[in-house]
PDB file of C-alpha atoms in Angstrom:
ATOM      1  CA  UNK A 135       0.040  -0.002  -0.022  1.00  0.00           C
ATOM      2  CA  UNK A 136       2.802   2.429   0.877  1.00  0.00           C
ATOM      3  CA  UNK A 137       5.234   1.293  -1.812  1.00  0.00           C
ATOM      4  CA  UNK A 138       4.996   1.111  -5.541  1.00  0.00           C
ATOM      5  CA  UNK A 139       6.522  -2.353  -5.736  1.00  0.00           C
ATOM      6  CA  UNK A 140       8.552  -5.033  -3.932  1.00  0.00           C
ATOM      7  CA  UNK A 141      11.780  -3.157  -4.830  1.00  0.00           C
ATOM      8  CA  UNK A 142      10.590  -0.018  -3.078  1.00  0.00           C
ATOM      9  CA  UNK A 143       9.639  -2.026   0.007  1.00  0.00           C
ATOM     10  CA  UNK A 144      12.967  -3.899   0.000  1.00  0.00           C
ATOM     11  CA  UNK A 145      14.947  -0.687  -0.387  1.00  0.00           C
ATOM     12  CA  UNK A 146      13.004   0.958   2.492  1.00  0.00           C
ATOM     13  CA  UNK A 147      13.790  -2.135   4.655  1.00  0.00           C
ATOM     14  CA  UNK A 148      17.474  -2.027   3.745  1.00  0.00           C
ATOM     15  CA  UNK A 149      17.623   1.698   4.629  1.00  0.00           C
ATOM     16  CA  UNK A 150      15.773   1.189   7.887  1.00  0.00           C
ATOM     17  CA  UNK A 151      17.891  -1.706   9.033  1.00  0.00           C
ATOM     18  CA  UNK A 152      21.200  -0.092   8.061  1.00  0.00           C
ATOM     19  CA  UNK A 153      20.537   3.575   8.794  1.00  0.00           C
ATOM     20  CA  UNK A 154      22.436   3.579  12.132  1.00  0.00           C
ATOM     21  CA  UNK A 155      25.576   1.947  10.697  1.00  0.00           C
ATOM     22  CA  UNK A 156      25.572   4.030   7.461  1.00  0.00           C
ATOM     23  CA  UNK A 157      25.476   7.153   9.629  1.00  0.00           C
ATOM     24  CA  UNK A 158      27.853   5.963  12.288  1.00  0.00           C
ATOM     25  CA  UNK A 159      30.771   4.866  10.108  1.00  0.00           C
ATOM     26  CA  UNK A 160      31.267   8.231   8.332  1.00  0.00           C
ATOM     27  CA  UNK A 161      30.893   9.971  11.682  1.00  0.00           C
ATOM     28  CA  UNK A 162      33.592   7.774  13.239  1.00  0.00           C
ATOM     29  CA  UNK A 163      35.907   8.500  10.302  1.00  0.00           C
ATOM     30  CA  UNK A 164      35.226  12.277  10.366  1.00  0.00           C
ATOM     31  CA  UNK A 165      35.476  12.721  14.123  1.00  0.00           C
ATOM     32  CA  UNK A 166      38.519  10.510  14.656  1.00  0.00           C
ATOM     33  CA  UNK A 167      40.548  10.853  11.425  1.00  0.00           C
ATOM     34  CA  UNK A 168      42.476  13.869  12.647  1.00  0.00           C
ATOM     35  CA  UNK A 169      42.683  12.669  16.257  1.00  0.00           C
ATOM     36  CA  UNK A 170      43.809   9.054  15.856  1.00  0.00           C
ATOM     37  CA  UNK A 171      46.523   7.255  13.950  1.00  0.00           C
ATOM     38  CA  UNK A 172      45.011   5.030  11.158  1.00  0.00           C
ATOM     39  CA  UNK A 173      45.889   1.782  13.076  1.00  0.00           C
ATOM     40  CA  UNK A 174      43.854   2.868  16.060  1.00  0.00           C
ATOM     41  CA  UNK A 175      40.978   4.253  14.010  1.00  0.00           C
ATOM     42  CA  UNK A 176      40.712   1.162  11.780  1.00  0.00           C
ATOM     43  CA  UNK A 177      40.787  -1.088  14.915  1.00  0.00           C
ATOM     44  CA  UNK A 178      38.011   1.046  16.501  1.00  0.00           C
ATOM     45  CA  UNK A 179      35.796   0.863  13.376  1.00  0.00           C
ATOM     46  CA  UNK A 180      36.338  -2.906  12.734  1.00  0.00           C
ATOM     47  CA  UNK A 181      35.655  -3.724  16.422  1.00  0.00           C
ATOM     48  CA  UNK A 182      32.562  -1.580  16.348  1.00  0.00           C
ATOM     49  CA  UNK A 183      31.165  -3.256  13.277  1.00  0.00           C
ATOM     50  CA  UNK A 184      32.074  -6.784  14.386  1.00  0.00           C
ATOM     51  CA  UNK A 185      30.528  -6.183  17.881  1.00  0.00           C
ATOM     52  CA  UNK A 186      27.500  -4.352  16.660  1.00  0.00           C
ATOM     53  CA  UNK A 187      26.370  -6.581  13.818  1.00  0.00           C
ATOM     54  CA  UNK A 188      25.510  -9.696  15.826  1.00  0.00           C
ATOM     55  CA  UNK A 189      23.260  -7.664  18.116  1.00  0.00           C
ATOM     56  CA  UNK A 190      20.900  -6.852  15.253  1.00  0.00           C
ATOM     57  CA  UNK A 191      19.046 -10.035  14.448  1.00  0.00           C
ATOM     58  CA  UNK A 192      16.865  -8.226  11.801  1.00  0.00           C
ATOM     59  CA  UNK A 193      19.973  -7.349   9.800  1.00  0.00           C
ATOM     60  CA  UNK A 194      21.330 -10.893  10.044  1.00  0.00           C
ATOM     61  CA  UNK A 195      17.973 -12.232   8.758  1.00  0.00           C
ATOM     62  CA  UNK A 196      18.032  -9.700   5.941  1.00  0.00           C
ATOM     63  CA  UNK A 197      21.605 -10.849   4.975  1.00  0.00           C
ATOM     64  CA  UNK A 198      20.402 -14.458   4.936  1.00  0.00           C
ATOM     65  CA  UNK A 199      17.436 -13.503   2.759  1.00  0.00           C
ATOM     66  CA  UNK A 200      19.543 -11.541   0.310  1.00  0.00           C
ATOM     67  CA  UNK A 201      22.077 -14.382   0.034  1.00  0.00           C
ATOM     68  CA  UNK A 202      19.333 -16.972  -0.357  1.00  0.00           C
ATOM     69  CA  UNK A 203      17.329 -15.139  -2.911  1.00  0.00           C
ATOM     70  CA  UNK A 204      20.073 -13.460  -4.907  1.00  0.00           C
ATOM     71  CA  UNK A 205      19.799 -15.862  -7.827  1.00  0.00           C
ATOM     72  CA  UNK A 206      16.028 -15.348  -8.181  1.00  0.00           C
ATOM     73  CA  UNK A 207      16.119 -11.626  -7.369  1.00  0.00           C
ATOM     74  CA  UNK A 208      19.607 -10.282  -8.472  1.00  0.00           C
ATOM     75  CA  UNK A 209      18.242  -6.748  -8.473  1.00  0.00           C
ATOM     76  CA  UNK A 210      17.573  -6.921  -4.713  1.00  0.00           C
ATOM     77  CA  UNK A 211      21.115  -8.104  -4.060  1.00  0.00           C
ATOM     78  CA  UNK A 212      22.562  -5.470  -6.296  1.00  0.00           C
ATOM     79  CA  UNK A 213      20.501  -2.805  -4.435  1.00  0.00           C
ATOM     80  CA  UNK A 214      22.033  -4.041  -1.173  1.00  0.00           C
ATOM     81  CA  UNK A 215      25.562  -3.934  -2.728  1.00  0.00           C
ATOM     82  CA  UNK A 216      24.887  -0.403  -4.099  1.00  0.00           C
ATOM     83  CA  UNK A 217      23.347   1.060  -0.983  1.00  0.00           C
ATOM     84  CA  UNK A 218      25.647  -0.565   1.642  1.00  0.00           C
ATOM     85  CA  UNK A 219      28.888  -2.035   0.251  1.00  0.00           C
ATOM     86  CA  UNK A 220      29.506   0.663  -2.298  1.00  0.00           C
ATOM     87  CA  UNK A 221      28.983   3.444   0.169  1.00  0.00           C
ATOM     88  CA  UNK A 222      31.268   1.828   2.682  1.00  0.00           C
ATOM     89  CA  UNK A 223      34.029   1.100   0.197  1.00  0.00           C
ATOM     90  CA  UNK A 224      33.918   4.659  -1.263  1.00  0.00           C
ATOM     91  CA  UNK A 225      34.089   6.119   2.235  1.00  0.00           C
ATOM     92  CA  UNK A 226      37.087   4.089   3.222  1.00  0.00           C
ATOM     93  CA  UNK A 227      38.786   4.642  -0.191  1.00  0.00           C
ATOM     94  CA  UNK A 228      38.572   8.447   0.435  1.00  0.00           C
ATOM     95  CA  UNK A 229      39.959   7.975   3.907  1.00  0.00           C
ATOM     96  CA  UNK A 230      42.800   5.786   2.716  1.00  0.00           C
ATOM     97  CA  UNK A 231      43.677   8.175  -0.023  1.00  0.00           C
ATOM     98  CA  UNK A 232      44.309  10.839   2.637  1.00  0.00           C
ATOM     99  CA  UNK A 233      46.541   8.482   4.737  1.00  0.00           C
ATOM    100  CA  UNK A 234      49.658   8.781   2.684  1.00  0.00           C
ATOM    101  CA  UNK A 235      51.834   7.542   5.592  1.00  0.00           C
ATOM    102  CA  UNK A 236      50.368   4.099   5.081  1.00  0.00           C
ATOM    103  CA  UNK A 237      51.971   3.817   1.624  1.00  0.00           C
ATOM    104  CA  UNK A 238      48.982   2.148   0.086  1.00  0.00           C
ATOM    105  CA  UNK A 239      49.381   1.910  -3.662  1.00  0.00           C
ATOM    106  CA  UNK A 240      45.641   1.869  -4.423  1.00  0.00           C
ATOM    107  CA  UNK A 241      43.207   3.214  -1.819  1.00  0.00           C
ATOM    108  CA  UNK A 242      40.215   1.577  -3.482  1.00  0.00           C
ATOM    109  CA  UNK A 243      41.842  -1.871  -3.165  1.00  0.00           C
ATOM    110  CA  UNK A 244      42.773  -1.121   0.428  1.00  0.00           C
ATOM    111  CA  UNK A 245      39.196  -0.195   1.135  1.00  0.00           C
ATOM    112  CA  UNK A 246      37.858  -3.414  -0.478  1.00  0.00           C
ATOM    113  CA  UNK A 247      40.318  -5.394   1.622  1.00  0.00           C
ATOM    114  CA  UNK A 248      39.220  -3.702   4.749  1.00  0.00           C
ATOM    115  CA  UNK A 249      35.470  -3.728   4.139  1.00  0.00           C
ATOM    116  CA  UNK A 250      35.523  -7.166   2.455  1.00  0.00           C
ATOM    117  CA  UNK A 251      37.469  -8.775   5.311  1.00  0.00           C
ATOM    118  CA  UNK A 252      35.064  -7.445   7.893  1.00  0.00           C
ATOM    119  CA  UNK A 253      31.950  -8.351   5.982  1.00  0.00           C
ATOM    120  CA  UNK A 254      33.299 -11.830   5.120  1.00  0.00           C
ATOM    121  CA  UNK A 255      34.083 -12.436   8.744  1.00  0.00           C
ATOM    122  CA  UNK A 256      30.575 -11.452   9.791  1.00  0.00           C
ATOM    123  CA  UNK A 257      28.926 -13.490   7.030  1.00  0.00           C
ATOM    124  CA  UNK A 258      30.864 -16.635   7.859  1.00  0.00           C
ATOM    125  CA  UNK A 259      30.712 -16.310  11.644  1.00  0.00           C
ATOM    126  CA  UNK A 260      27.145 -14.909  12.054  1.00  0.00           C
ATOM    127  CA  UNK A 261      25.087 -15.223   8.882  1.00  0.00           C
ATOM    128  CA  UNK A 262      26.177 -18.703   7.873  1.00  0.00           C
ATOM    129  CA  UNK A 263      26.580 -20.054  11.414  1.00  0.00           C
ATOM    130  CA  UNK A 264      30.248 -20.825  10.805  1.00  0.00           C
ATOM    131  CA  UNK A 265      31.729 -19.796  14.194  1.00  0.00           C
ATOM    132  CA  UNK A 266      32.038 -23.396  15.302  1.00  0.00           C
ATOM    133  CA  UNK A 267      33.492 -24.573  12.037  1.00  0.00           C
ATOM    134  CA  UNK A 268      35.921 -21.726  11.438  1.00  0.00           C
ATOM    135  CA  UNK A 269      36.360 -20.130  14.850  1.00  0.00           C
ATOM    136  CA  UNK A 270      38.370 -16.882  14.958  1.00  0.00           C
ATOM    137  CA  UNK A 271      38.355 -14.521  17.863  1.00  0.00           C
ATOM    138  CA  UNK A 272      37.375 -10.982  16.978  1.00  0.00           C
ATOM    139  CA  UNK A 273      40.530  -9.361  18.291  1.00  0.00           C
ATOM    140  CA  UNK A 274      42.747 -11.830  16.379  1.00  0.00           C
ATOM    141  CA  UNK A 275      40.859 -11.040  13.229  1.00  0.00           C
ATOM    142  CA  UNK A 276      41.002  -7.242  13.766  1.00  0.00           C
ATOM    143  CA  UNK A 277      44.671  -7.249  14.772  1.00  0.00           C
ATOM    144  CA  UNK A 278      45.588  -9.344  11.659  1.00  0.00           C
ATOM    145  CA  UNK A 279      43.645  -7.154   9.347  1.00  0.00           C
ATOM    146  CA  UNK A 280      45.205  -3.933  10.697  1.00  0.00           C
ATOM    147  CA  UNK A 281      48.664  -5.514  10.494  1.00  0.00           C
ATOM    148  CA  UNK A 282      48.144  -6.337   6.823  1.00  0.00           C
ATOM    149  CA  UNK A 283      46.908  -2.859   5.891  1.00  0.00           C
ATOM    150  CA  UNK A 284      49.565  -1.055   7.829  1.00  0.00           C
ATOM    151  CA  UNK A 285      52.606  -3.338   7.069  1.00  0.00           C
ATOM    152  CA  UNK A 286      54.211  -0.931   4.598  1.00  0.00           C
ATOM    153  CA  UNK A 287      53.845   2.033   6.924  1.00  0.00           C
ATOM    154  CA  UNK A 288      55.542   0.208   9.745  1.00  0.00           C
ATOM    155  CA  UNK A 289      58.321  -1.522   7.813  1.00  0.00           C
ATOM    156  CA  UNK A 290      61.710   0.188   7.553  1.00  0.00           C
ATOM    157  CA  UNK A 291      62.694   1.196   4.031  1.00  0.00           C
TER     158      UNK A 291
END
């Protein structure tokens, strides 16, 4: 009744369920970028996302639905990628481009590595119930990811 079609309803649901995180991540980057070294800021954001995601059963169910129905409804999956993944990746790419001390050759690739690693961890551990099959403690995951992204910055030349 309130939406023209299923896509409009789906998009509204995606926006509603992800509004807090879509708002919070750019705020964290903007507030902390000048105050914190990248290693500390990236750790803070990754930890926030990994801690916050499992608390929201609705977003976990949405992710399961999107994965399960992506073949039948590719447009819904693409909408999710466009609205969530693309926004996060572009936000982090802009951040990484400003962090010249990290010596990252391609900020867009670095952003995909960061976002992709966190999202993959959440999908395997939470969405696909893989925490018993592939256990990995949050801090170990975050520390390893930060080490990979900052290795060039910390290595002597």
